[in-house]
Amino acid sequence: MTEEDPIVQRAFEALRQVIDPEIGLDIVTLGLVYDVTVEDGALAVTYTLTTPGCPMERVITGGILHALAGLDGVTGITPNLVFEPRWTPGFIQGDVR
Amino acid sequence: MVRSVGAPAQLLAGGFGPGAHTGARADAPPAVLPGEHFAFAACCLLLGAAGLVWTAPELAAGAFPSPRVVAVTHLWTLGWITTSILGALYQFLPVALGVPIRSERGAHASFALLALGVPAFAGGLAFALRPLVHAGASAVALALAIASVNLSLTLSRAPTRDVTWWALAGAALSLVLTLSLGLILAVAGGGVLGPGPLTLLGVHVHLALGGFVLLVVVGVASHLLPMFLLSHGAPAWPARVSAGLLGGGCASLALPLLGAGWWAPAALLTAGVAALVLQAALYYRHRVRRPIDAGMQIARAALVGLLLTAALGWTVLLGDATDPRLLTAYGLCAVTSLGLFVAGHYYKIVPFLIWFHRWGPQLGKAAVPRVADLTDPRLARVAFALLAAGVALSVVGVLGGSPWALRVAGAALLAGAGLEVAQLALALRRRNA
């Protein structure tokens, strides 16, 4: 399914609740969410962290699960943490300055 | 594989402890381990700043071997800087290197010995109570030996060997060597300073600050500065060069012990500091977030202090190497600048830890504050101004031989440290988002 899928759109919206507390921006605006797909109601979220040694790994992953678990029509969630492509500040949407 | 909704529910129910997620990083220890280190270290910082006021006459006279000055120095180096570093490493290593601390029990034991040993050692020196000095030194020695072994065993299990690993391995070795030389100093000649003490003292100080502390700074900063400043992608080679030069500089400290002079270690350590400052400058220049918060302002001021320290060191080497006030100013500048660097990172690390443990589990479920919301940026800037002014004025006070300038400097440091500690304590009490 594509990003036009209503569940995927709602998933992206829900993921905006998940902030990086140090930077103060949500993970969608930060460009940390690479992809969200859905198949028979099962969401797969491909995301990264600002750096592989980020201490926020478990908390961000937990936040993603929390944020998506309550969405109507979602039957499962698979979090896929990747480090390729490596995140850079250029992925941030808008002006963070 | 697609998990059912029940699977994430199990993940959530499991909280954020071991096994809750299949990620590659190891778990950080419970907050109590770094927390106890930070609380004790903060007390030592406040005492050390007050000690600067107390020892102002000796410092102004350049009497750096005075037992009271040695006592206050160790409140800064052992109580504030080393205890802070150990607490931070116990939190940092698992996430940075992907391995848990080898022994949390050993880390607690090491802390307990430090918490007993540092006040005993410093108090014994300050009030001429020799049995207390011996008891304190023994406890500190055992504490640092345990910490070094624990750190080394943790590093030995790390899957990667990056600049952070090499820098921290060098730091662990430097800590052992510093401790050994400190013990030799303590027993040589039956006093704090034994026969031929100045060279031994110089090597001890440079191993401690140039080896242990600066190598930790290189290793940790190469990880944390890009995260704090959002400067990913900045060239990272100066950190590797810095670690190599500082390591080489520490190895070359054998030369002064063999009577071969200070030129090689001075050149290598200075170049190592320059490379560290270059690395930090690259991170600051490449940062995406233009405003620099108080914590990073304090860290930047501390790096300027390190450059000033290097300049003072070369003034000693090229000029009168026996000028007590110059030597005192050099040592004081080094210790307070590194202390300032640590103080800057407290503004980043402590609120983050509080947030991590208090609001991390709420992420995605409820509104949570930002880490920056836990401290008042205006008060933090006031603390920064007081701390930086205190460091600068203390060096000026020693060079000018002014006890009053040193008292004012100590008061500024005490006020700045007190303000920072109070802010962090208030952040700890905060419950609402």
Coordinates of C-alpha atoms in Angstrom, one line a residue:
Chain A
M1 CA 0.0 0.0 0.0
T2 CA 1.1 3.6 -0.6
E3 CA 1.2 6.7 1.5
E4 CA -2.2 7.6 0.2
D5 CA -3.7 4.7 2.2
P6 CA -5.8 6.3 5.0
I7 CA -4.3 4.0 7.6
V8 CA -0.8 5.0 6.6
Q9 CA -1.7 8.7 6.7
R10 CA -3.2 8.2 10.2
A11 CA 0.0 6.4 11.2
F12 CA 2.2 9.3 10.1
E13 CA -0.1 11.7 11.9
A14 CA 0.1 9.5 15.1
L15 CA 3.9 9.3 14.9
R16 CA 4.0 13.0 15.2
Q17 CA 3.3 12.4 18.9
V18 CA 6.7 10.8 19.2
I19 CA 9.3 13.5 19.8
D20 CA 13.0 13.4 20.2
P21 CA 13.2 15.1 23.6
E22 CA 16.7 16.5 23.1
I23 CA 15.9 18.2 19.7
G24 CA 12.3 18.9 20.5
L25 CA 10.9 17.9 17.2
D26 CA 8.8 14.9 16.3
I27 CA 10.3 11.9 14.5
V28 CA 8.3 12.6 11.3
T29 CA 9.5 16.2 11.0
L30 CA 13.0 15.0 11.9
G31 CA 12.9 12.6 8.9
L32 CA 13.5 9.6 11.1
V33 CA 10.5 7.7 9.7
Y34 CA 11.6 6.3 6.4
D35 CA 8.6 4.4 5.4
V36 CA 5.2 3.1 6.7
T37 CA 3.4 0.3 4.9
V38 CA 0.3 -1.6 5.6
E39 CA -0.9 -5.0 4.6
D40 CA -4.2 -6.4 5.8
G41 CA -4.1 -3.9 8.7
A42 CA -0.6 -4.8 9.8
L43 CA 1.7 -1.7 9.8
A44 CA 5.4 -1.9 9.2
V45 CA 7.4 1.2 10.2
T46 CA 10.9 1.6 8.9
Y47 CA 12.7 4.2 10.9
T48 CA 16.1 5.3 12.0
L49 CA 17.8 7.3 14.8
T50 CA 20.0 10.4 14.6
T51 CA 23.0 8.2 15.3
P52 CA 23.6 4.4 15.9
G53 CA 24.6 5.0 19.5
C54 CA 21.6 7.0 20.3
P55 CA 20.5 6.4 23.9
M56 CA 16.8 7.0 22.8
E57 CA 16.5 3.7 20.8
R58 CA 14.3 1.9 23.2
V59 CA 12.2 4.9 24.1
I60 CA 11.6 5.9 20.5
T61 CA 10.7 2.4 19.6
G62 CA 8.3 2.2 22.5
G63 CA 6.9 5.5 21.5
I64 CA 6.2 4.3 18.0
L65 CA 4.4 1.2 19.3
H66 CA 2.4 3.3 21.8
A67 CA 1.4 5.9 19.2
L68 CA 0.3 3.3 16.6
A69 CA -1.3 0.7 18.9
G70 CA -4.5 2.7 19.3
L71 CA -5.2 3.3 15.7
D72 CA -8.5 1.9 14.3
G73 CA -8.0 -0.9 11.8
V74 CA -4.5 -1.7 12.8
T75 CA -4.0 -5.4 13.4
G76 CA -0.2 -5.5 14.0
I77 CA 2.9 -3.4 14.1
T78 CA 6.4 -4.3 13.0
P79 CA 9.1 -1.7 13.9
N80 CA 12.1 -2.0 11.6
L81 CA 15.0 0.0 12.9
V82 CA 17.6 0.7 10.1
F83 CA 20.8 2.7 9.8
E84 CA 20.9 2.7 6.0
P85 CA 20.7 5.3 4.7
R86 CA 22.4 7.1 7.6
W87 CA 20.4 10.0 8.9
T88 CA 21.7 13.5 8.4
P89 CA 20.2 16.9 9.4
G90 CA 19.4 17.3 5.8
F91 CA 16.5 14.9 6.3
I92 CA 14.7 17.4 8.6
Q93 CA 11.5 18.8 7.1
G94 CA 11.3 22.6 7.3
D95 CA 13.7 24.9 9.1
V96 CA 14.9 23.7 12.5
R97 CA 17.1 26.7 13.1
Chain B
M1 CA 7.2 -11.2 10.0
V2 CA 4.1 -9.2 11.0
R3 CA 3.5 -9.0 14.7
S4 CA -0.1 -9.1 16.0
V5 CA -1.5 -6.3 18.0
G6 CA -0.9 -8.5 21.0
A7 CA 2.8 -8.6 20.4
P8 CA 3.4 -4.9 20.7
A9 CA 1.1 -5.0 23.8
Q10 CA 3.5 -7.5 25.2
L11 CA 6.4 -5.3 24.3
L12 CA 4.8 -2.4 26.0
A13 CA 4.0 -4.4 29.1
G14 CA 7.6 -5.4 29.2
G15 CA 8.5 -1.8 29.6
F16 CA 11.9 -0.8 28.4
G17 CA 14.0 -3.3 30.2
P18 CA 16.1 -6.1 28.9
G19 CA 14.5 -8.1 26.1
A20 CA 11.7 -5.6 25.5
H21 CA 13.1 -4.8 22.1
T22 CA 15.3 -6.6 19.6
G23 CA 17.6 -3.6 19.0
A24 CA 21.4 -4.0 19.0
R25 CA 22.2 -1.7 21.9
A26 CA 22.7 -2.8 25.5
D27 CA 20.6 -1.5 28.3
A28 CA 21.8 1.5 30.3
P29 CA 21.8 0.7 34.1
P30 CA 19.1 2.0 36.4
A31 CA 19.3 5.7 37.1
V32 CA 20.5 5.2 40.6
L33 CA 24.0 4.3 39.4
P34 CA 24.8 7.5 37.6
G35 CA 22.5 9.4 39.9
E36 CA 24.5 8.6 43.1
H37 CA 27.7 9.5 41.3
F38 CA 26.3 12.9 40.1
A39 CA 24.8 13.7 43.6
F40 CA 28.1 13.1 45.3
A41 CA 30.1 14.9 42.6
A42 CA 27.9 18.0 42.9
C43 CA 28.6 18.1 46.6
C44 CA 32.3 18.0 45.9
L45 CA 32.0 20.8 43.3
L46 CA 30.4 23.0 45.9
L47 CA 33.0 22.1 48.5
G48 CA 35.8 22.6 45.9
A49 CA 34.5 26.0 45.0
A50 CA 34.3 27.0 48.6
G51 CA 37.8 25.6 49.1
L52 CA 39.0 28.0 46.5
V53 CA 37.9 30.9 48.7
W54 CA 39.4 29.1 51.8
T55 CA 42.8 28.5 50.1
A56 CA 43.0 31.9 48.4
P57 CA 46.1 33.1 50.3
E58 CA 48.1 29.9 49.5
L59 CA 47.0 30.0 45.9
A60 CA 47.9 33.7 45.5
A61 CA 51.3 32.9 46.9
G62 CA 51.7 30.0 44.4
A63 CA 51.9 27.5 47.3
F64 CA 50.5 24.6 45.2
P65 CA 52.2 21.8 47.3
S66 CA 50.3 23.2 50.4
P67 CA 48.3 20.3 51.9
R68 CA 45.2 22.5 51.9
V69 CA 45.6 23.3 48.2
V70 CA 46.2 19.6 47.5
A71 CA 43.1 18.8 49.4
V72 CA 40.9 21.2 47.5
T73 CA 42.5 20.1 44.2
H74 CA 41.5 16.5 44.9
L75 CA 37.9 17.6 45.7
W76 CA 37.9 19.0 42.1
T77 CA 39.8 16.2 40.4
L78 CA 38.6 13.1 42.3
G79 CA 35.3 14.3 43.7
W80 CA 33.9 16.4 40.9
I81 CA 35.7 15.4 37.6
T82 CA 36.5 11.7 38.1
T83 CA 33.3 10.8 40.0
S84 CA 31.2 12.6 37.3
I85 CA 33.1 10.8 34.5
L86 CA 32.5 7.4 36.1
G87 CA 28.8 8.1 36.6
A88 CA 28.5 9.3 33.0
L89 CA 30.4 6.4 31.6
Y90 CA 28.2 3.9 33.3
Q91 CA 25.3 5.5 31.5
F92 CA 27.2 6.2 28.2
L93 CA 29.1 3.0 27.5
P94 CA 26.1 0.6 27.1
V95 CA 24.5 2.8 24.5
A96 CA 27.7 3.9 22.8
L97 CA 29.5 0.6 22.6
G98 CA 26.6 -1.8 22.7
V99 CA 27.8 -3.7 25.8
P100 CA 26.4 -3.6 29.4
I101 CA 28.6 -2.6 32.2
R102 CA 30.6 -5.6 33.3
S103 CA 29.6 -5.4 36.9
E104 CA 27.0 -2.9 38.3
R105 CA 27.7 -4.2 41.7
G106 CA 31.4 -3.4 41.2
A107 CA 30.4 0.1 40.1
H108 CA 28.3 0.7 43.2
A109 CA 31.2 -0.6 45.4
S110 CA 33.6 1.7 43.6
F111 CA 31.3 4.6 44.2
A112 CA 30.9 3.8 47.9
L113 CA 34.6 3.7 48.4
L114 CA 35.0 7.0 46.5
A115 CA 32.3 8.6 48.5
L116 CA 34.1 7.6 51.7
G117 CA 37.6 8.0 50.5
V118 CA 37.5 11.4 48.9
P119 CA 36.2 13.3 51.9
A120 CA 38.5 11.4 54.2
F121 CA 41.6 12.0 52.0
A122 CA 40.8 15.7 51.4
G123 CA 39.7 16.3 55.0
G124 CA 42.8 14.5 56.4
L125 CA 45.1 16.7 54.2
A126 CA 43.2 19.9 55.0
F127 CA 43.3 19.4 58.8
A128 CA 46.6 17.5 59.0
L129 CA 45.1 14.2 60.2
R130 CA 47.5 11.6 58.8
P131 CA 45.5 8.4 59.6
L132 CA 42.6 9.9 57.8
V133 CA 44.7 10.7 54.8
H134 CA 45.9 7.1 54.7
A135 CA 42.5 5.7 55.1
G136 CA 41.1 8.0 52.5
A137 CA 43.9 7.3 50.0
S138 CA 43.4 3.6 50.5
A139 CA 39.7 3.8 49.8
V140 CA 40.2 6.0 46.7
A141 CA 42.9 3.7 45.4
L142 CA 40.7 0.6 45.8
A143 CA 37.7 2.5 44.3
L144 CA 39.7 3.6 41.2
A145 CA 41.3 0.1 40.8
I146 CA 37.8 -1.5 40.8
A147 CA 36.5 1.2 38.4
S148 CA 39.5 0.7 36.0
V149 CA 39.1 -3.1 36.0
N150 CA 35.3 -2.8 35.4
L151 CA 35.8 -0.3 32.6
S152 CA 38.5 -2.4 31.0
L153 CA 36.4 -5.6 31.2
T154 CA 33.4 -3.7 29.7
L155 CA 35.6 -2.4 26.9
S156 CA 37.0 -5.8 26.2
R157 CA 33.6 -7.1 25.3
A158 CA 32.7 -4.2 22.9
P159 CA 32.1 -5.4 19.4
T160 CA 33.5 -2.3 17.7
R161 CA 36.9 -0.6 18.0
D162 CA 36.2 3.0 17.1
V163 CA 37.8 6.2 18.3
T164 CA 35.5 6.2 21.4
W165 CA 36.8 2.7 22.3
W166 CA 40.5 3.6 21.8
A167 CA 40.2 6.8 23.7
L168 CA 38.4 5.2 26.7
A169 CA 40.9 2.3 26.7
G170 CA 43.7 4.8 26.9
A171 CA 41.8 6.7 29.6
A172 CA 41.4 3.5 31.7
L173 CA 45.2 2.8 31.4
S174 CA 46.0 6.4 32.3
L175 CA 43.8 6.2 35.4
V176 CA 45.7 3.2 36.6
L177 CA 49.0 4.9 36.0
T178 CA 47.8 8.1 37.6
L179 CA 46.7 6.2 40.7
S180 CA 50.1 4.4 40.9
L181 CA 52.0 7.6 40.7
G182 CA 49.7 9.2 43.2
L183 CA 50.4 6.5 45.7
I184 CA 54.2 6.8 45.1
L185 CA 53.9 10.5 45.7
A186 CA 51.9 10.0 48.9
V187 CA 54.5 7.6 50.4
A188 CA 57.7 9.1 49.0
G189 CA 59.7 10.9 51.7
G190 CA 57.0 10.3 54.2
G191 CA 55.0 13.3 53.1
V192 CA 52.7 14.5 50.4
L193 CA 55.8 15.3 48.3
G194 CA 58.9 13.1 48.6
P195 CA 62.4 13.3 47.1
G196 CA 62.4 14.7 43.6
P197 CA 58.7 15.4 43.8
L198 CA 58.2 18.1 41.2
T199 CA 58.8 15.9 38.2
L200 CA 56.7 13.0 39.7
L201 CA 53.9 15.4 40.6
G202 CA 54.0 16.9 37.0
V203 CA 53.8 13.4 35.5
H204 CA 51.0 12.5 37.9
V205 CA 49.0 15.6 37.0
H206 CA 49.5 15.3 33.2
L207 CA 48.6 11.6 33.2
A208 CA 45.4 12.4 35.2
L209 CA 44.3 15.4 33.2
G210 CA 45.9 14.9 29.8
G211 CA 45.5 11.1 29.8
F212 CA 42.4 10.1 31.8
V213 CA 40.2 13.2 31.6
L214 CA 41.1 14.5 28.1
L215 CA 40.9 11.0 26.5
V216 CA 37.5 10.5 28.1
V217 CA 36.5 14.0 26.7
V218 CA 37.7 13.0 23.2
G219 CA 35.9 9.7 23.3
V220 CA 32.6 10.9 24.7
A221 CA 32.6 14.3 22.8
S222 CA 33.0 12.6 19.5
H223 CA 29.7 10.8 20.2
L224 CA 27.8 13.4 22.1
L225 CA 28.7 16.7 20.5
P226 CA 27.2 15.8 17.1
M227 CA 24.0 14.7 18.8
F228 CA 23.7 17.8 21.0
L229 CA 24.6 20.2 18.2
L230 CA 22.9 18.3 15.3
S231 CA 26.2 18.5 13.4
H232 CA 26.2 15.0 11.9
G233 CA 28.4 14.7 8.9
A234 CA 31.1 17.1 10.1
P235 CA 34.7 15.8 9.5
A236 CA 35.6 13.5 12.4
W237 CA 39.3 12.9 11.8
P238 CA 40.6 15.4 14.4
A239 CA 39.1 13.3 17.1
R240 CA 41.2 10.3 16.0
V241 CA 44.3 12.5 15.7
S242 CA 43.6 13.9 19.1
A243 CA 43.3 10.5 20.7
G244 CA 46.5 9.4 19.1
L245 CA 48.4 12.5 20.1
L246 CA 47.1 12.5 23.7
G247 CA 48.0 8.7 24.0
G248 CA 51.4 9.4 22.6
G249 CA 51.8 12.3 24.9
C250 CA 51.0 10.2 27.9
A251 CA 53.4 7.5 26.8
S252 CA 56.1 10.1 26.4
L253 CA 55.6 11.2 30.0
A254 CA 58.1 8.5 30.8
L255 CA 60.8 10.8 29.4
P256 CA 60.7 13.4 32.2
L257 CA 60.9 10.5 34.7
L258 CA 64.1 9.4 32.9
G259 CA 65.5 12.9 33.0
A260 CA 64.9 13.6 29.3
G261 CA 62.9 16.7 29.8
W262 CA 59.3 17.8 29.0
W263 CA 59.5 18.9 25.4
A264 CA 58.1 15.7 23.7
P265 CA 55.1 15.3 26.1
A266 CA 54.4 19.1 26.0
A267 CA 54.4 19.1 22.2
L268 CA 52.3 15.9 21.9
L269 CA 49.8 16.9 24.6
T270 CA 49.4 20.4 23.2
A271 CA 48.8 19.1 19.7
G272 CA 46.3 16.7 21.1
V273 CA 44.4 19.5 22.8
A274 CA 44.6 21.5 19.6
A275 CA 43.1 18.6 17.6
L276 CA 40.3 18.2 20.2
V277 CA 39.5 21.9 20.0
L278 CA 39.5 21.7 16.2
Q279 CA 37.2 18.8 16.3
A280 CA 34.8 20.6 18.6
A281 CA 35.0 23.7 16.4
L282 CA 34.1 21.7 13.4
Y283 CA 31.1 20.3 15.2
Y284 CA 30.0 23.8 16.4
R285 CA 30.5 25.2 12.9
H286 CA 28.5 22.4 11.2
R287 CA 25.6 22.5 13.6
V288 CA 22.1 22.8 12.2
R289 CA 20.7 24.3 15.3
R290 CA 22.1 27.8 15.4
P291 CA 21.2 28.8 19.0
I292 CA 23.7 27.2 21.5
D293 CA 22.2 26.3 24.8
A294 CA 23.9 27.1 28.1
G295 CA 25.4 23.6 28.5
M296 CA 27.2 23.8 25.2
Q297 CA 28.2 27.4 25.9
I298 CA 29.9 26.3 29.1
A299 CA 31.6 23.4 27.2
R300 CA 32.8 25.8 24.6
A301 CA 34.2 28.2 27.2
A302 CA 36.0 25.3 28.8
L303 CA 37.7 24.4 25.5
V304 CA 38.9 28.0 25.4
G305 CA 40.2 27.5 28.9
L306 CA 42.1 24.4 27.7
L307 CA 43.8 26.5 25.0
L308 CA 44.7 29.0 27.7
T309 CA 46.1 26.1 29.8
A310 CA 48.3 25.0 27.0
A311 CA 49.6 28.6 26.6
L312 CA 50.4 28.8 30.3
G313 CA 52.1 25.4 30.0
W314 CA 54.4 26.6 27.3
T315 CA 55.1 29.8 29.3
V316 CA 56.3 27.6 32.1
L317 CA 58.4 25.5 29.8
L318 CA 60.0 28.4 27.9
G319 CA 60.3 30.6 30.9
D320 CA 60.9 30.0 34.6
A321 CA 59.8 26.4 35.2
T322 CA 60.2 27.0 39.0
D323 CA 58.0 30.1 39.2
P324 CA 55.4 28.8 41.8
R325 CA 52.7 31.2 40.8
L326 CA 53.0 30.3 37.1
L327 CA 52.9 26.6 38.0
T328 CA 49.9 27.2 40.2
A329 CA 48.1 29.2 37.6
Y330 CA 48.8 26.4 35.0
G331 CA 47.4 23.7 37.2
L332 CA 44.4 25.7 38.4
C333 CA 43.5 26.7 34.8
A334 CA 43.7 23.0 33.7
V335 CA 41.6 21.7 36.6
T336 CA 38.9 24.4 36.6
S337 CA 38.6 24.3 32.7
L338 CA 38.1 20.6 32.8
G339 CA 35.7 21.0 35.7
L340 CA 33.8 23.6 33.6
F341 CA 33.6 21.2 30.7
V342 CA 32.0 18.6 33.0
A343 CA 29.6 21.3 34.4
G344 CA 28.5 22.1 30.9
H345 CA 27.6 18.5 30.2
Y346 CA 25.6 18.2 33.4
Y347 CA 23.1 20.6 31.8
K348 CA 22.7 18.1 29.0
I349 CA 23.1 14.7 30.8
V350 CA 21.2 15.1 34.0
P351 CA 18.0 16.6 32.5
F352 CA 18.1 13.9 29.8
L353 CA 18.4 11.1 32.4
I354 CA 15.5 12.6 34.4
W355 CA 13.4 12.8 31.2
F356 CA 14.4 9.3 30.1
H357 CA 13.3 7.6 33.3
R358 CA 10.3 9.8 34.1
W359 CA 8.8 10.6 30.7
G360 CA 10.4 8.1 28.3
P361 CA 7.7 5.4 29.1
Q362 CA 5.0 8.0 28.3
L363 CA 6.3 8.8 24.8
G364 CA 3.6 8.2 22.2
K365 CA 0.9 7.9 24.9
A366 CA 0.8 11.4 26.4
A367 CA 2.2 14.9 26.0
V368 CA 5.8 15.0 27.3
P369 CA 8.1 17.9 27.9
R370 CA 11.3 18.5 26.0
V371 CA 14.6 18.0 27.8
A372 CA 15.2 21.7 27.5
D373 CA 12.0 22.4 29.3
L374 CA 13.4 20.9 32.5
T375 CA 15.7 23.9 33.2
D376 CA 15.3 27.6 32.9
P377 CA 17.6 28.8 30.1
R378 CA 18.0 32.3 31.6
L379 CA 19.2 30.9 34.9
A380 CA 21.4 28.5 33.1
R381 CA 23.0 31.4 31.3
V382 CA 23.6 33.2 34.6
A383 CA 25.2 30.1 35.9
F384 CA 27.4 29.9 32.8
A385 CA 28.5 33.5 33.3
L386 CA 29.3 33.0 36.9
L387 CA 31.3 29.7 36.3
A388 CA 33.2 31.1 33.3
A389 CA 34.0 34.3 35.2
G390 CA 35.1 32.3 38.2
V391 CA 37.6 30.2 36.2
A392 CA 39.0 33.3 34.4
L393 CA 39.3 35.4 37.6
S394 CA 40.9 32.5 39.5
V395 CA 43.8 32.3 37.0
V396 CA 44.1 36.1 37.0
G397 CA 44.1 36.1 40.8
V398 CA 47.0 33.6 40.9
L399 CA 49.1 35.3 38.3
G400 CA 48.5 38.7 40.0
G401 CA 49.1 37.2 43.5
S402 CA 45.7 38.6 44.7
P403 CA 43.9 36.6 47.4
W404 CA 40.9 38.9 47.0
A405 CA 40.6 38.2 43.3
L406 CA 40.7 34.5 44.2
R407 CA 38.1 34.8 46.9
V408 CA 35.8 36.6 44.4
A409 CA 36.6 33.9 41.8
G410 CA 35.8 31.2 44.3
A411 CA 32.5 32.9 45.3
A412 CA 31.5 33.2 41.6
L413 CA 32.3 29.5 41.1
L414 CA 30.3 28.6 44.2
A415 CA 27.3 30.8 43.1
G416 CA 27.4 29.4 39.6
A417 CA 27.7 25.8 40.8
G418 CA 25.0 26.3 43.4
L419 CA 22.7 27.7 40.8
E420 CA 23.3 24.8 38.4
V421 CA 22.9 22.2 41.2
A422 CA 19.7 23.9 42.3
Q423 CA 18.2 23.9 38.8
L424 CA 19.0 20.3 38.3
A425 CA 17.5 19.4 41.7
L426 CA 14.3 21.3 40.8
A427 CA 14.2 19.4 37.5
L428 CA 14.4 16.1 39.5
R429 CA 11.4 17.2 41.5
R430 CA 9.3 18.0 38.4
R431 CA 6.4 15.6 37.8
N432 CA 4.1 17.3 35.3
A433 CA 4.6 17.4 31.6

